[in-house]
mmCIF file of C-alpha atoms and ligand atoms in Angstrom:
data_model
loop_
_atom_site.group_PDB
_atom_site.id
_atom_site.type_symbol
_atom_site.label_atom_id
_atom_site.label_comp_id
_atom_site.label_asym_id
_atom_site.label_seq_id
_atom_site.Cartn_x
_atom_site.Cartn_y
_atom_site.Cartn_z
ATOM 1 C CA MET A 85 46.554 77.436 -0.527
ATOM 2 C CA LEU A 86 50.367 77.077 -0.848
ATOM 3 C CA LYS A 87 50.063 73.422 -1.887
ATOM 4 C CA ARG A 88 47.628 74.536 -4.700
ATOM 5 C CA ILE A 89 49.921 77.254 -5.939
ATOM 6 C CA ILE A 90 52.940 74.773 -6.128
ATOM 7 C CA ALA A 91 50.701 72.046 -7.788
ATOM 8 C CA CYS A 92 49.515 74.640 -10.429
ATOM 9 C CA ALA A 93 53.143 75.739 -10.992
ATOM 10 C CA ILE A 94 54.077 72.133 -11.627
ATOM 11 C CA CYS A 95 51.204 71.678 -14.028
ATOM 12 C CA LEU A 96 52.162 74.802 -15.989
ATOM 13 C CA ILE A 97 55.827 73.668 -16.370
ATOM 14 C CA LEU A 98 54.812 70.133 -17.258
ATOM 15 C CA ALA A 99 52.011 71.265 -19.725
ATOM 16 C CA VAL A 100 54.597 73.242 -21.654
ATOM 17 C CA THR A 101 57.286 70.742 -21.719
ATOM 18 C CA ALA A 102 55.536 67.361 -21.982
ATOM 19 C CA ALA A 103 54.901 66.128 -25.353
ATOM 20 C CA GLY A 104 51.255 65.507 -26.147
ATOM 21 C CA CYS A 105 50.165 67.069 -22.805
ATOM 22 C CA GLY A 106 46.534 67.961 -22.659
ATOM 23 C CA LYS A 107 44.493 71.037 -21.593
ATOM 24 C CA LYS A 108 42.467 72.433 -18.902
ATOM 25 C CA ASN A 109 38.952 73.717 -19.705
ATOM 26 C CA ASP A 110 38.977 76.089 -16.836
ATOM 27 C CA GLU A 111 41.401 77.698 -14.286
ATOM 28 C CA LYS A 112 41.437 75.846 -11.053
ATOM 29 C CA SER A 113 40.216 77.863 -8.078
ATOM 30 C CA ASP A 114 40.338 76.506 -4.668
ATOM 31 C CA SER A 115 36.508 76.263 -4.536
ATOM 32 C CA LYS A 116 36.207 74.035 -7.707
ATOM 33 C CA ILE A 117 36.769 70.276 -7.903
ATOM 34 C CA LEU A 118 39.535 69.535 -10.209
ATOM 35 C CA LEU A 119 39.149 66.293 -12.336
ATOM 36 C CA GLY A 120 41.992 64.896 -14.187
ATOM 37 C CA PHE A 121 40.760 62.734 -17.229
ATOM 38 C CA SER A 122 42.914 60.593 -19.505
ATOM 39 C CA GLN A 123 41.189 59.997 -22.728
ATOM 40 C CA LEU A 124 42.746 56.999 -24.715
ATOM 41 C CA GLY A 125 42.845 58.749 -28.104
ATOM 42 C CA SER A 126 40.727 60.064 -31.029
ATOM 43 C CA GLU A 127 40.299 56.836 -33.007
ATOM 44 C CA SER A 128 36.748 57.299 -33.916
ATOM 45 C CA ALA A 129 33.611 59.603 -34.169
ATOM 46 C CA TRP A 130 32.422 57.808 -30.877
ATOM 47 C CA ARG A 131 35.670 58.786 -29.143
ATOM 48 C CA ILE A 132 35.647 62.427 -30.315
ATOM 49 C CA GLY A 133 31.976 62.609 -29.156
ATOM 50 C CA ASN A 134 32.893 61.185 -25.770
ATOM 51 C CA THR A 135 35.614 63.626 -25.410
ATOM 52 C CA ARG A 136 33.329 66.511 -26.263
ATOM 53 C CA ASP A 137 30.571 65.374 -24.029
ATOM 54 C CA ILE A 138 32.949 65.160 -21.012
ATOM 55 C CA GLU A 139 34.224 68.659 -21.634
ATOM 56 C CA GLU A 140 30.650 69.960 -21.978
ATOM 57 C CA GLN A 141 29.492 68.335 -18.901
ATOM 58 C CA ALA A 142 32.409 69.515 -16.848
ATOM 59 C CA VAL A 143 31.342 72.978 -17.732
ATOM 60 C CA SER A 144 27.771 72.522 -16.922
ATOM 61 C CA TYR A 145 28.639 70.854 -13.361
ATOM 62 C CA ASP A 146 31.167 73.616 -12.766
ATOM 63 C CA ILE A 147 34.121 71.148 -12.337
ATOM 64 C CA SER A 148 37.512 72.019 -13.630
ATOM 65 C CA LEU A 149 38.807 69.469 -16.054
ATOM 66 C CA MET A 150 42.362 68.600 -16.766
ATOM 67 C CA LEU A 151 42.163 66.581 -19.989
ATOM 68 C CA GLU A 152 44.898 64.599 -21.703
ATOM 69 C CA ASN A 153 44.663 62.657 -24.884
ATOM 70 C CA ALA A 154 46.942 59.500 -24.917
ATOM 71 C CA ASN A 155 46.971 59.206 -28.650
ATOM 72 C CA GLN A 156 46.294 55.301 -28.441
ATOM 73 C CA LYS A 157 49.427 54.656 -26.265
ATOM 74 C CA GLN A 158 48.948 53.009 -22.801
ATOM 75 C CA GLU A 159 52.356 54.623 -21.615
ATOM 76 C CA ASN A 160 50.951 58.030 -22.325
ATOM 77 C CA GLN A 161 47.980 57.199 -20.112
ATOM 78 C CA ILE A 162 50.022 55.986 -17.303
ATOM 79 C CA ASP A 163 52.229 59.244 -17.540
ATOM 80 C CA ALA A 164 49.122 61.294 -17.481
ATOM 81 C CA ILE A 165 47.910 59.651 -14.401
ATOM 82 C CA ARG A 166 51.123 60.282 -12.852
ATOM 83 C CA ARG A 167 50.910 63.903 -13.665
ATOM 84 C CA PHE A 168 47.345 64.093 -12.253
ATOM 85 C CA ILE A 169 48.858 62.709 -8.958
ATOM 86 C CA ALA A 170 51.544 65.244 -9.086
ATOM 87 C CA TYR A 171 49.160 67.994 -9.614
ATOM 88 C CA LYS A 172 47.000 66.723 -6.541
ATOM 89 C CA VAL A 173 43.815 66.651 -8.536
ATOM 90 C CA ASP A 174 40.722 65.757 -6.562
ATOM 91 C CA VAL A 175 39.474 62.845 -8.705
ATOM 92 C CA ILE A 176 41.184 60.792 -11.543
ATOM 93 C CA ALA A 177 39.173 59.323 -14.395
ATOM 94 C CA PHE A 178 40.541 57.409 -17.390
ATOM 95 C CA SER A 179 39.478 55.162 -20.227
ATOM 96 C CA PRO A 180 41.974 52.314 -20.217
ATOM 97 C CA ILE A 181 43.000 51.453 -23.890
ATOM 98 C CA VAL A 182 43.598 47.831 -22.793
ATOM 99 C CA GLU A 183 42.691 45.843 -19.680
ATOM 100 C CA GLU A 184 45.850 44.882 -18.157
ATOM 101 C CA GLY A 185 48.994 46.832 -16.840
ATOM 102 C CA TRP A 186 47.369 49.387 -14.514
ATOM 103 C CA ASP A 187 48.155 48.092 -10.978
ATOM 104 C CA ASN A 188 51.352 50.047 -10.171
ATOM 105 C CA VAL A 189 50.048 53.565 -11.282
ATOM 106 C CA LEU A 190 46.673 52.851 -9.654
ATOM 107 C CA LEU A 191 48.410 51.937 -6.363
ATOM 108 C CA GLU A 192 50.298 55.241 -6.573
ATOM 109 C CA ALA A 193 46.852 57.131 -6.924
ATOM 110 C CA LYS A 194 45.546 55.159 -4.023
ATOM 111 C CA ASN A 195 48.612 55.974 -1.882
ATOM 112 C CA ALA A 196 48.056 59.575 -2.786
ATOM 113 C CA GLY A 197 44.423 59.445 -1.536
ATOM 114 C CA ILE A 198 42.918 60.238 -4.998
ATOM 115 C CA PRO A 199 39.968 58.276 -5.885
ATOM 116 C CA VAL A 200 40.008 56.730 -9.451
ATOM 117 C CA ILE A 201 36.884 56.258 -11.723
ATOM 118 C CA LEU A 202 37.035 54.092 -14.848
ATOM 119 C CA VAL A 203 35.305 55.523 -17.906
ATOM 120 C CA ASP A 204 33.968 53.452 -20.898
ATOM 121 C CA ARG A 205 36.323 50.641 -20.386
ATOM 122 C CA ASP A 206 37.244 48.223 -17.634
ATOM 123 C CA ILE A 207 40.589 46.864 -16.266
ATOM 124 C CA SER A 208 41.093 43.123 -15.516
ATOM 125 C CA THR A 209 43.975 43.312 -13.134
ATOM 126 C CA ARG A 210 42.076 45.292 -10.510
ATOM 127 C CA LYS A 211 43.277 44.950 -7.131
ATOM 128 C CA VAL A 212 40.857 45.496 -4.216
ATOM 129 C CA ASP A 213 40.065 49.249 -3.902
ATOM 130 C CA LEU A 214 42.094 50.593 -6.613
ATOM 131 C CA THR A 215 39.219 52.092 -8.413
ATOM 132 C CA THR A 216 35.830 53.249 -7.184
ATOM 133 C CA CYS A 217 33.666 52.447 -10.068
ATOM 134 C CA LEU A 218 33.060 51.760 -13.759
ATOM 135 C CA ILE A 219 30.902 54.210 -15.898
ATOM 136 C CA GLY A 220 30.419 52.540 -19.396
ATOM 137 C CA ALA A 221 28.388 50.460 -21.772
ATOM 138 C CA ASP A 222 27.515 46.753 -21.088
ATOM 139 C CA PHE A 223 29.718 45.554 -24.069
ATOM 140 C CA TYR A 224 28.596 41.889 -23.529
ATOM 141 C CA GLN A 225 25.050 42.809 -23.855
ATOM 142 C CA GLU A 226 25.870 44.771 -27.109
ATOM 143 C CA GLY A 227 27.287 41.548 -28.634
ATOM 144 C CA VAL A 228 24.312 39.544 -27.509
ATOM 145 C CA MET A 229 22.113 42.106 -29.235
ATOM 146 C CA ALA A 230 24.044 41.952 -32.504
ATOM 147 C CA ALA A 231 23.724 38.145 -32.477
ATOM 148 C CA GLU A 232 20.090 38.251 -31.574
ATOM 149 C CA TYR A 233 19.562 40.413 -34.631
ATOM 150 C CA LEU A 234 21.447 38.197 -36.875
ATOM 151 C CA ILE A 235 19.371 35.181 -35.718
ATOM 152 C CA ARG A 236 16.232 37.071 -36.548
ATOM 153 C CA LYS A 237 17.565 38.133 -39.841
ATOM 154 C CA ALA A 238 18.701 34.498 -40.841
ATOM 155 C CA ASP A 239 15.272 33.205 -39.828
ATOM 156 C CA ALA A 240 13.529 35.946 -42.062
ATOM 157 C CA LEU A 241 15.707 35.063 -45.017
ATOM 158 C CA GLY A 242 15.448 31.396 -44.528
ATOM 159 C CA MET A 243 19.082 30.914 -44.495
ATOM 160 C CA GLU A 244 20.433 27.445 -43.805
ATOM 161 C CA HIS A 245 24.162 28.277 -43.419
ATOM 162 C CA VAL A 246 25.524 31.616 -42.101
ATOM 163 C CA ASN A 247 29.176 32.434 -42.764
ATOM 164 C CA ILE A 248 30.452 35.173 -40.582
ATOM 165 C CA VAL A 249 33.606 37.241 -40.610
ATOM 166 C CA GLU A 250 34.337 39.444 -37.491
ATOM 167 C CA ILE A 251 36.395 42.658 -37.576
ATOM 168 C CA THR A 252 37.104 43.233 -33.972
ATOM 169 C CA GLY A 253 38.250 46.271 -31.945
ATOM 170 C CA THR A 254 41.622 46.863 -30.329
ATOM 171 C CA GLU A 255 43.061 43.536 -29.020
ATOM 172 C CA ASN A 256 42.804 43.090 -25.164
ATOM 173 C CA SER A 257 40.398 45.970 -24.794
ATOM 174 C CA THR A 258 37.116 45.481 -22.873
ATOM 175 C CA PRO A 259 34.674 46.149 -25.898
ATOM 176 C CA MET A 260 36.697 43.711 -28.090
ATOM 177 C CA ARG A 261 36.658 40.951 -25.467
ATOM 178 C CA GLN A 262 33.047 41.524 -24.255
ATOM 179 C CA ARG A 263 31.448 42.180 -27.608
ATOM 180 C CA GLN A 264 32.973 39.010 -29.010
ATOM 181 C CA ALA A 265 31.893 36.977 -25.984
ATOM 182 C CA GLY A 266 28.419 38.252 -26.030
ATOM 183 C CA PHE A 267 28.104 37.442 -29.744
ATOM 184 C CA PHE A 268 29.765 34.044 -29.771
ATOM 185 C CA ASP A 269 27.872 32.841 -26.559
ATOM 186 C CA THR A 270 24.490 33.824 -28.347
ATOM 187 C CA ILE A 271 25.187 32.237 -31.682
ATOM 188 C CA ALA A 272 26.700 29.108 -30.083
ATOM 189 C CA ALA A 273 23.434 27.356 -29.831
ATOM 190 C CA ASP A 274 22.456 27.985 -33.630
ATOM 191 C CA GLY A 275 23.917 25.312 -35.802
ATOM 192 C CA ARG A 276 23.664 27.526 -39.012
ATOM 193 C CA MET A 277 26.443 29.781 -37.764
ATOM 194 C CA THR A 278 29.956 29.441 -38.655
ATOM 195 C CA VAL A 279 32.710 32.063 -37.844
ATOM 196 C CA LEU A 280 35.163 31.889 -40.790
ATOM 197 C CA GLU A 281 37.624 34.396 -39.177
ATOM 198 C CA SER A 282 37.975 37.158 -36.471
ATOM 199 C CA ILE A 283 40.529 39.801 -37.505
ATOM 200 C CA ASP A 284 41.769 42.718 -35.550
ATOM 201 C CA GLY A 285 40.659 46.151 -36.988
ATOM 202 C CA ASP A 286 41.843 48.213 -33.992
ATOM 203 C CA PHE A 287 38.528 50.292 -34.103
ATOM 204 C CA LEU A 288 40.172 52.285 -37.119
ATOM 205 C CA LYS A 289 38.451 53.132 -40.394
ATOM 206 C CA SER A 290 41.752 52.457 -42.307
ATOM 207 C CA ARG A 291 42.109 49.064 -40.634
ATOM 208 C CA GLY A 292 38.445 48.251 -41.355
ATOM 209 C CA ALA A 293 39.275 48.723 -45.093
ATOM 210 C CA GLU A 294 42.394 46.632 -44.916
ATOM 211 C CA CYS A 295 40.672 43.843 -43.119
ATOM 212 C CA MET A 296 37.775 43.819 -45.526
ATOM 213 C CA ARG A 297 40.100 43.588 -48.563
ATOM 214 C CA TYR A 298 41.868 40.642 -46.825
ATOM 215 C CA LEU A 299 38.644 38.905 -46.002
ATOM 216 C CA LEU A 300 37.286 39.242 -49.490
ATOM 217 C CA LYS A 301 40.351 38.092 -50.973
ATOM 218 C CA THR A 302 40.510 35.033 -48.677
ATOM 219 C CA TYR A 303 36.724 34.049 -48.637
ATOM 220 C CA SER A 304 35.475 35.923 -51.851
ATOM 221 C CA ASP A 305 31.748 35.507 -52.200
ATOM 222 C CA THR A 306 31.248 32.878 -49.318
ATOM 223 C CA ILE A 307 30.934 35.714 -46.826
ATOM 224 C CA ASP A 308 27.257 36.102 -45.567
ATOM 225 C CA VAL A 309 27.758 38.435 -42.601
ATOM 226 C CA VAL A 310 30.245 41.102 -41.475
ATOM 227 C CA PHE A 311 30.042 41.743 -37.719
ATOM 228 C CA SER A 312 32.161 44.722 -37.024
ATOM 229 C CA HIS A 313 32.883 45.954 -33.577
ATOM 230 C CA ASN A 314 32.454 49.651 -34.450
ATOM 231 C CA ASP A 315 30.966 52.156 -37.002
ATOM 232 C CA GLU A 316 34.500 53.462 -38.017
ATOM 233 C CA MET A 317 35.660 50.090 -39.301
ATOM 234 C CA THR A 318 32.263 49.354 -40.891
ATOM 235 C CA LEU A 319 32.510 52.626 -42.828
ATOM 236 C CA GLY A 320 36.139 51.613 -43.951
ATOM 237 C CA ALA A 321 34.813 48.107 -44.894
ATOM 238 C CA LEU A 322 31.711 49.273 -47.032
ATOM 239 C CA PRO A 323 33.602 50.680 -50.151
ATOM 240 C CA GLU A 324 35.656 47.608 -50.279
ATOM 241 C CA ILE A 325 32.604 45.436 -50.602
ATOM 242 C CA GLU A 326 31.414 47.751 -53.349
ATOM 243 C CA LYS A 327 34.640 47.556 -55.157
ATOM 244 C CA ALA A 328 34.546 43.825 -55.147
ATOM 245 C CA GLY A 329 31.164 44.093 -56.963
ATOM 246 C CA LEU A 330 29.010 43.053 -54.076
ATOM 247 C CA VAL A 331 26.096 45.012 -52.596
ATOM 248 C CA PRO A 332 26.456 45.576 -48.791
ATOM 249 C CA GLY A 333 23.253 45.182 -46.954
ATOM 250 C CA LYS A 334 22.017 42.611 -49.533
ATOM 251 C CA ASP A 335 24.738 40.356 -50.665
ATOM 252 C CA ILE A 336 26.387 40.599 -47.307
ATOM 253 C CA ILE A 337 24.477 41.314 -44.052
ATOM 254 C CA ILE A 338 26.357 44.179 -42.193
ATOM 255 C CA ILE A 339 26.157 44.574 -38.505
ATOM 256 C CA SER A 340 27.973 47.428 -36.648
ATOM 257 C CA ILE A 341 28.235 48.878 -33.155
ATOM 258 C CA ASP A 342 28.108 52.586 -31.960
ATOM 259 C CA GLY A 343 25.155 54.250 -33.622
ATOM 260 C CA GLY A 344 26.900 57.472 -34.829
ATOM 261 C CA GLN A 345 25.261 59.595 -37.386
ATOM 262 C CA ASP A 346 27.176 58.285 -40.423
ATOM 263 C CA ALA A 347 26.386 54.667 -39.503
ATOM 264 C CA ILE A 348 22.607 55.488 -39.095
ATOM 265 C CA ASP A 349 22.837 57.324 -42.520
ATOM 266 C CA VAL A 350 24.118 54.189 -44.313
ATOM 267 C CA LEU A 351 21.632 52.068 -42.343
ATOM 268 C CA LYS A 352 18.710 54.344 -43.888
ATOM 269 C CA GLU A 353 20.268 53.920 -47.282
ATOM 270 C CA GLY A 354 20.225 50.107 -46.831
ATOM 271 C CA ARG A 355 23.996 49.721 -47.175
ATOM 272 C CA ILE A 356 24.089 48.185 -43.555
ATOM 273 C CA ASN A 357 21.396 46.186 -41.764
ATOM 274 C CA CYS A 358 21.912 46.665 -38.107
ATOM 275 C CA VAL A 359 23.643 49.129 -35.570
ATOM 276 C CA VAL A 360 23.799 48.252 -31.895
ATOM 277 C CA GLU A 361 24.073 51.537 -29.927
ATOM 278 C CA CYS A 362 26.959 52.298 -27.715
ATOM 279 C CA THR A 363 26.416 55.788 -26.386
ATOM 280 C CA PRO A 364 29.504 58.103 -25.873
ATOM 281 C CA LYS A 365 27.414 60.249 -23.591
ATOM 282 C CA LEU A 366 28.899 59.343 -20.266
ATOM 283 C CA GLY A 367 29.817 62.811 -19.137
ATOM 284 C CA LYS A 368 26.791 63.475 -16.899
ATOM 285 C CA ALA A 369 27.170 60.254 -14.894
ATOM 286 C CA LEU A 370 30.837 60.978 -14.537
ATOM 287 C CA MET A 371 30.337 64.513 -13.275
ATOM 288 C CA GLU A 372 27.555 63.333 -10.779
ATOM 289 C CA THR A 373 29.814 60.448 -9.662
ATOM 290 C CA VAL A 374 32.705 62.931 -9.031
ATOM 291 C CA LEU A 375 30.482 65.188 -6.874
ATOM 292 C CA MET A 376 29.242 62.164 -4.915
ATOM 293 C CA LEU A 377 32.815 60.968 -4.175
ATOM 294 C CA LYS A 378 33.799 64.484 -3.103
ATOM 295 C CA ALA A 379 30.735 64.589 -0.683
ATOM 296 C CA GLY A 380 31.797 61.261 0.743
ATOM 297 C CA GLU A 381 28.768 59.281 -0.685
ATOM 298 C CA LYS A 382 28.827 55.649 -1.843
ATOM 299 C CA VAL A 383 28.665 55.254 -5.568
ATOM 300 C CA ASP A 384 27.395 52.156 -7.469
ATOM 301 C CA ALA A 385 30.202 49.892 -8.545
ATOM 302 C CA VAL A 386 28.907 49.774 -12.166
ATOM 303 C CA ILE A 387 26.788 52.267 -14.043
ATOM 304 C CA HIS A 388 25.720 51.124 -17.524
ATOM 305 C CA PRO A 389 23.832 53.574 -19.798
ATOM 306 C CA GLU A 390 20.630 52.395 -21.461
ATOM 307 C CA GLU A 391 21.185 51.395 -25.050
ATOM 308 C CA GLN A 392 19.126 50.193 -27.996
ATOM 309 C CA VAL A 393 19.348 48.537 -31.491
ATOM 310 C CA PHE A 394 18.675 50.265 -34.724
ATOM 311 C CA SER A 395 18.049 47.946 -37.819
ATOM 312 C CA ASP A 396 16.276 47.483 -41.016
ATOM 313 C CA GLU A 397 13.414 46.003 -39.068
ATOM 314 C CA GLN A 398 12.378 49.524 -38.058
ATOM 315 C CA ASP A 399 11.169 52.715 -39.558
ATOM 316 C CA LEU A 400 14.006 55.222 -38.736
ATOM 317 C CA SER A 401 12.658 58.096 -40.621
ATOM 318 C CA GLN A 402 11.811 60.069 -37.338
ATOM 319 C CA LEU A 403 15.123 59.221 -35.449
ATOM 320 C CA ALA A 404 16.558 62.408 -34.006
ATOM 321 C CA PRO A 405 20.081 63.430 -34.967
ATOM 322 C CA ARG A 406 22.531 61.285 -32.848
ATOM 323 C CA GLY A 407 25.031 63.943 -32.004
ATOM 324 C CA TYR A 408 28.147 62.050 -32.631
HETATM 325 O O1 AHR B 46 35.241 51.660 -26.132
HETATM 326 C C1 AHR B 46 34.151 52.120 -26.910
HETATM 327 C C2 AHR B 46 34.592 51.774 -28.213
HETATM 328 O O2 AHR B 46 35.807 52.505 -28.601
HETATM 329 C C3 AHR B 46 33.712 52.450 -29.351
HETATM 330 O O3 AHR B 46 32.827 51.336 -29.857
HETATM 331 C C4 AHR B 46 34.606 52.666 -30.492
HETATM 332 O O4 AHR B 46 33.993 53.371 -31.542
HETATM 333 C C5 AHR B 46 35.662 53.302 -29.860
HETATM 334 O O5 AHR B 46 36.822 53.588 -30.455
#
């Protein structure tokens, strides 16, 4: 009891003093499990939907959530994890912005006896037993599905050469690496496909627009396809294509990833051609895993949600609202 009171007092002091410190959705009581979650930022509708889902699911599973938003900075995430350790939370979860650089802080969590769950993204420098599991999308498969759509589309249009530009997500992040690998591996056997350039759009709408302006200036009307690693960048790129006098969805095939409502709406309008789903709804699996860990049960090393492809090959008129 005394330990809990001291931990809560430290929490309160740090919450007031630390810049960017997050919030708790509930008061910690001794009977409740306390989960510390470090979200990487708010760069996209996907990320905002993911944060909301985790908050809602924590409430419905009666788990106290200590949530911190790192505003796109790895050092903020490392600081947040250290605060969770100081608070003696029961479980730590975090969405690593990039794959490298976590070993030291994860070793500190391990030494404190606090289990760590990776949410959404993976780490590449994992030492044995530093994390318990990963709950997130199969990003490689998303890249494969995007490429398979492109091959079907090129067949349907009878295209002999396909010039592709790729706007990637944050450099060295799991979705950037895996989506690119899945896409490239799948088009590799198709002699029609040429990747003119891959450019880092950092998953941001403003960067999507900037990248598209640069790509149009560099390759003008030779671009057949834009493969964009998320909806946010796609939505930034579309007006730039239109300003250049081209018709997105017709003059240029547009393939996006996420499947948020705004992207589905422009898909229905015919301004993009395909959206590979990446669901942000990871909260339920996270809370169930937290409960299992606290009960001393074994958890699966990797938990991937089911995902699908939305495209101009389908009738989307009855598609339910996406919720993000
Ligand atoms: O890690 C998931 C990716 O991060 C989503 O595709 C993107 O929208 C988000 O910013």
